Short mmCIF file of C-alpha atoms in Angstrom, two decimals:
data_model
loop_
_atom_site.label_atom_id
_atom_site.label_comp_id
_atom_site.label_asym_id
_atom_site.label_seq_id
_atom_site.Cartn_x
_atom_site.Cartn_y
_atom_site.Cartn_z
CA UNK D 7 47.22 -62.26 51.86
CA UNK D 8 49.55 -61.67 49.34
CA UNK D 9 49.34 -62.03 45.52
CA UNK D 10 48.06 -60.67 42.65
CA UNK D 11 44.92 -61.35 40.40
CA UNK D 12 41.38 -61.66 41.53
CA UNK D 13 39.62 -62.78 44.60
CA UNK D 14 38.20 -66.22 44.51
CA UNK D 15 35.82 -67.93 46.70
CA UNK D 16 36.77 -69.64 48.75
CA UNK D 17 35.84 -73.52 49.58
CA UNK D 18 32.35 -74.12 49.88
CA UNK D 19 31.57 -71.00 48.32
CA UNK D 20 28.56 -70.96 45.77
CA UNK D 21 27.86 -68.34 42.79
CA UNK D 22 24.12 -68.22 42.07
CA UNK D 23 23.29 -67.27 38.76
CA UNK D 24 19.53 -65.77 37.74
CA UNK D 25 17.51 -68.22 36.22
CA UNK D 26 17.39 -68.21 32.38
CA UNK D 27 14.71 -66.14 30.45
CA UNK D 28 12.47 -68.57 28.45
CA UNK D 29 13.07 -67.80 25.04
CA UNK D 30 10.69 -65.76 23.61
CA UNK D 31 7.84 -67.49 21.25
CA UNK D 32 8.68 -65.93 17.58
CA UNK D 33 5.26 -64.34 17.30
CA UNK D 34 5.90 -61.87 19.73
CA UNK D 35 9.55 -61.22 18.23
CA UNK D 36 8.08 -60.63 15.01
CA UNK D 37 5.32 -58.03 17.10
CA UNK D 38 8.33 -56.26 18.23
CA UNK D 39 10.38 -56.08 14.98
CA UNK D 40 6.88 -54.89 13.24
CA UNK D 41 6.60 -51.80 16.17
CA UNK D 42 10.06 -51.08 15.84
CA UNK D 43 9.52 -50.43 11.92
CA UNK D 44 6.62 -48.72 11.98
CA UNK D 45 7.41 -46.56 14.52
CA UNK D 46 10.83 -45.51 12.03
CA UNK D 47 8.38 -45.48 9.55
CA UNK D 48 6.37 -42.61 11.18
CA UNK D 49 9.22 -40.91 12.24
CA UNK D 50 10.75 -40.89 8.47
CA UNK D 51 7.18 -39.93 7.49
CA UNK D 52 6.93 -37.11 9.49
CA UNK D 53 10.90 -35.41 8.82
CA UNK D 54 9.69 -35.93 5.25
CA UNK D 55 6.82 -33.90 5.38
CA UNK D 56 8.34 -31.19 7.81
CA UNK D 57 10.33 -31.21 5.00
CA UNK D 58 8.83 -30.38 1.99
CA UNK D 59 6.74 -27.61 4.28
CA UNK D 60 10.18 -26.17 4.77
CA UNK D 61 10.94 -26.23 1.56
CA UNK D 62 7.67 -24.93 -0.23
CA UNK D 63 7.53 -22.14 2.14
CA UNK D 64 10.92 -21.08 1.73
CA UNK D 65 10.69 -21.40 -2.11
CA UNK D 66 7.47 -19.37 -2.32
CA UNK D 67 8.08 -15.65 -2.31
CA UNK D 68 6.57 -13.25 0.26
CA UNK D 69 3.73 -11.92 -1.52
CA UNK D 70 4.29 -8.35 -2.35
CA UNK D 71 1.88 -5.55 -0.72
CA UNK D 72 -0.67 -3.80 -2.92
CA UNK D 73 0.10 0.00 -3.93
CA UNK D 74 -1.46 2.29 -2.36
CA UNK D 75 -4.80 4.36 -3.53
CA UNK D 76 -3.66 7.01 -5.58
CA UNK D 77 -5.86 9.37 -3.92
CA UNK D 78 -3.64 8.04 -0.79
CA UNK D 79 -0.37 8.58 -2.83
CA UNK D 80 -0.86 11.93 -4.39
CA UNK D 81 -0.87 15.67 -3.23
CA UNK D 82 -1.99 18.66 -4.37
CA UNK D 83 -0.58 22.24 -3.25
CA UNK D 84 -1.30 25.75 -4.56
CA UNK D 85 1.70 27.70 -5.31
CA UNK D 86 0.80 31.20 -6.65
CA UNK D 87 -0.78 33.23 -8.87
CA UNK D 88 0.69 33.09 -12.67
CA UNK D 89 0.54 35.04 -15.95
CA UNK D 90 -2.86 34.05 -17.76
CA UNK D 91 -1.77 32.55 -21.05
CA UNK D 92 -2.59 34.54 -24.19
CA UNK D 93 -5.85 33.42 -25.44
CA UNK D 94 -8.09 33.20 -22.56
CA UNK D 95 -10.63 35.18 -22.76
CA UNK D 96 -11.73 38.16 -20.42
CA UNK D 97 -12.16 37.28 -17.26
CA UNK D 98 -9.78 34.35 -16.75
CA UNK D 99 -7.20 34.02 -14.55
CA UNK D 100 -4.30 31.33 -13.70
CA UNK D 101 -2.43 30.02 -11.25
CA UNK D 102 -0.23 27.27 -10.69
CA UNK D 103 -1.04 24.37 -8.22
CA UNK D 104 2.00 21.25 -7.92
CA UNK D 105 1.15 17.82 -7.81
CA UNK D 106 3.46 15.01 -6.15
CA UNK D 107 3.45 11.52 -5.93
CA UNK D 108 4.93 10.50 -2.90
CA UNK D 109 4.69 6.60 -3.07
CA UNK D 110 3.76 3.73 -5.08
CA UNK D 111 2.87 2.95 -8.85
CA UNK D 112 3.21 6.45 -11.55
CA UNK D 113 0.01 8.02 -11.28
CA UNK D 114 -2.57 9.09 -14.14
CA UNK D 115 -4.41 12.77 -13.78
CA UNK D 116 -7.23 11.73 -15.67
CA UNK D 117 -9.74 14.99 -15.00
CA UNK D 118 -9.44 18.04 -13.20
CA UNK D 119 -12.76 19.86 -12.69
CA UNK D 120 -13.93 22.69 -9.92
CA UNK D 121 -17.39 22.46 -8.58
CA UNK D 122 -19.22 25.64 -9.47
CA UNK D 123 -21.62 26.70 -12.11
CA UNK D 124 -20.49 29.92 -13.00
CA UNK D 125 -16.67 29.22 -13.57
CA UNK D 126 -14.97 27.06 -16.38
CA UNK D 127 -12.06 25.73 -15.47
CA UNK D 128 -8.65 24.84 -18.37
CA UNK D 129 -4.88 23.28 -17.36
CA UNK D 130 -1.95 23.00 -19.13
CA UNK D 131 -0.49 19.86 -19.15
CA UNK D 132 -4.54 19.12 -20.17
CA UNK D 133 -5.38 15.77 -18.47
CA UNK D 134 -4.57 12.90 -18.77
CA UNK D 135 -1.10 13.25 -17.54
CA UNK D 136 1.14 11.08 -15.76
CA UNK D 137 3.26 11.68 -12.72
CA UNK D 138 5.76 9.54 -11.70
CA UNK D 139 6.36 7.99 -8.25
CA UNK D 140 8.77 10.49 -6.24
CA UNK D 141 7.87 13.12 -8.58
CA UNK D 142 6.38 16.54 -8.72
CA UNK D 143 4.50 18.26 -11.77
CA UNK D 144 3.77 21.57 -12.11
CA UNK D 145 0.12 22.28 -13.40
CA UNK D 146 -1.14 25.69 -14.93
CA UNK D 147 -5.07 25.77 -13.81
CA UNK D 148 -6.98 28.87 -15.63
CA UNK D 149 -10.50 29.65 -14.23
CA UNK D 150 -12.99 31.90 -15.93
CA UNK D 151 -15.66 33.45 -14.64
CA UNK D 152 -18.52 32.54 -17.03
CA UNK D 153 -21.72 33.59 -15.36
CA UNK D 154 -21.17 36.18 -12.24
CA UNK D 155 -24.66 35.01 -11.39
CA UNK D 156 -24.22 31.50 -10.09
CA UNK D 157 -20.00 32.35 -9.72
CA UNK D 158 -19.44 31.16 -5.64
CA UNK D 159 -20.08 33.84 -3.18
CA UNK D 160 -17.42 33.94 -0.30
CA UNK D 161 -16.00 30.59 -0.83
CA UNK D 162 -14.64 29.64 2.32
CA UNK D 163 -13.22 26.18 1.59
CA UNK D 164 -12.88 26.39 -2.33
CA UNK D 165 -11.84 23.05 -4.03
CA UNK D 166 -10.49 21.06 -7.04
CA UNK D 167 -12.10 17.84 -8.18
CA UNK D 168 -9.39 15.60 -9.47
CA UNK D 169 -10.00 12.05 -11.43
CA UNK D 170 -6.51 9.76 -10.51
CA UNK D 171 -5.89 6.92 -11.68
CA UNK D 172 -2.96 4.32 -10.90
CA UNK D 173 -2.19 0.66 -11.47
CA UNK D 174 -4.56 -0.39 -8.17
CA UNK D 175 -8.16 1.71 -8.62
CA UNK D 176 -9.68 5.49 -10.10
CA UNK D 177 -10.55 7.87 -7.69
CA UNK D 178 -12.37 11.29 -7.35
CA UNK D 179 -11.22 13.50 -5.28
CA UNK D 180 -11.52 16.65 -3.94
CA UNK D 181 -8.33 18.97 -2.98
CA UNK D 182 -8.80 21.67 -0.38
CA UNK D 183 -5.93 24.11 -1.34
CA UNK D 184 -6.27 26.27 2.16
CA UNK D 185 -6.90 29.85 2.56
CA UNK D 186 -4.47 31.33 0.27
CA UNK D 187 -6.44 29.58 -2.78
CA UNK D 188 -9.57 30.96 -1.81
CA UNK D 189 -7.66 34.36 -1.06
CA UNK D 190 -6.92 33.86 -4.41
CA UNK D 191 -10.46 32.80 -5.67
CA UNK D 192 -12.15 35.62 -4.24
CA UNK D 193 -9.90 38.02 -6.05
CA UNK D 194 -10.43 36.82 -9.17
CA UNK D 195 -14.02 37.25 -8.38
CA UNK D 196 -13.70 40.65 -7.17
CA UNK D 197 -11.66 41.54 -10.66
CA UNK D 198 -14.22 39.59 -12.63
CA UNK D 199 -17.96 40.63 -11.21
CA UNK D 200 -17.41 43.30 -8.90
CA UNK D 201 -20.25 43.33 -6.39
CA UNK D 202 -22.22 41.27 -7.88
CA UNK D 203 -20.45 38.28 -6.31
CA UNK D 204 -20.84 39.63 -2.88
#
C-alpha cells in the first residue's frame, strides 16, 4: 500500500451510524431552559448576599472595649512622712501617699476618708481631683487625732477609703498602704495620746 490520505473501506464495507435522537417535545426544552435560569438565579442570589455580609462587616468598626473600673485602674502608695502644714491644729500630722493611674479614661478622686472615729482626716489637692491616665499625683493626707478615746488601738491593717470616679462607674474603695503606714499611724498615736491608745 502506498499513498497518502485516509483509509477507506473497502468494497462492501458498511458505516453504521447511531440512530437519530427524536427531537425533543418543546415543553421539556423550555423545563430545561427554566432550571438552567433559576439555578443562575440562585447562584447570583447567593454571591450577592455573601456580598453585602462582606461588605457590612468590613465597614462596621470593631467595637471598642470598655475602660476599665477605676478602682481597677488606680493605685495608691504611701511614700513618707511630711512637714504638717501650718495651721493644723495640735495633734495632726501629714504624710504624703501617690496616686497613679495606670490605664484607661483620667480618673476623678472624688472623697478620701479613713475609717475611725477618733481621727479627722484633710488632703491637699482637697478632692475632687483629677488624675490623668499614665499619671501620678502626689497627695498631702493630714490626720488628727480628735478623740484619743475611740482613736484605733494597734491598727494592724490601717486603711484609706477613697471615692473614684471615671468615665465607666464610681467606686469606694479601700487602700491598704502596708506596714510602713501603720508604722506610721501608730506613731502619730503614740505622739498624740500617749498610753491611752494602747
Amino acid at each position: 500500500m502506498s499513498g497518502i490520505g485516509p483509509v477507506e473501506p473497502g468494497e462492501g464495507t458498511h458505516v453504521q451510524e447511531p440512530p437519530a435522537a427524536p427531537p425533543a417535545p418543546a415543553a421539556a426544552l423550555r423545563r430545561r431552559r427554566r432550571r438552567a435560569l433559576l439555578g443562575a438565579a440562585a447562584a447570583l442570589a447567593l454571591l450577592a448576599g455573601a456580598g453585602a455580609l462582606y461588605t457590612a462587616r468590613r465597614a462596621a468598626p470593631e467595637p471598642l472595649p470598655a475602660p476599665p473600673y477605676p478602682a481597677q485602674a488606680v493605685d495608691l502608695v504611701f511614700l513618707n512622712g511630711v512637714t504638717t502644714p501650718p495651721g493644723v491644729p495640735p495633734g495632726g500630722s501629714s504624710f504624703a501617699v501617690a496616686l497613679s493611674v495606670e490605664s484607661g479614661p483620667p480618673v476623678t478622686v472624688t472623697r478620701l476618708a479613713q475609717p475611725y472615729d477618733g481621727l479627722s482626716l484633710t488632703a491637699s489637692p482637697r478632692p475632687p481631683f483629677r488624675t490623668a491616665p499614665h499619671a501620678a499625683r502626689k497627695i498631702t493626707i493630714t490626720l488628727r487625732v480628735t478623740d484619743c478615746g475611740k482613736a484605733p488601738r494597734n491598727p494592724g491593717l490601717p486603711f484609706l477609703d477613697v471615692t473614684l470616679r471615671n468615665s465607666r462607674a464610681i467606686q469606694d474603695q479601700s487602700f491598704l498602704l502596708g506596714p510602713r503606714y501603720a508604722r506610721y499611724l501608730d506613731h502619730i498615736l503614740q505622739v498624740a495620746c500617749g498610753n491611752d491608745s494602747k
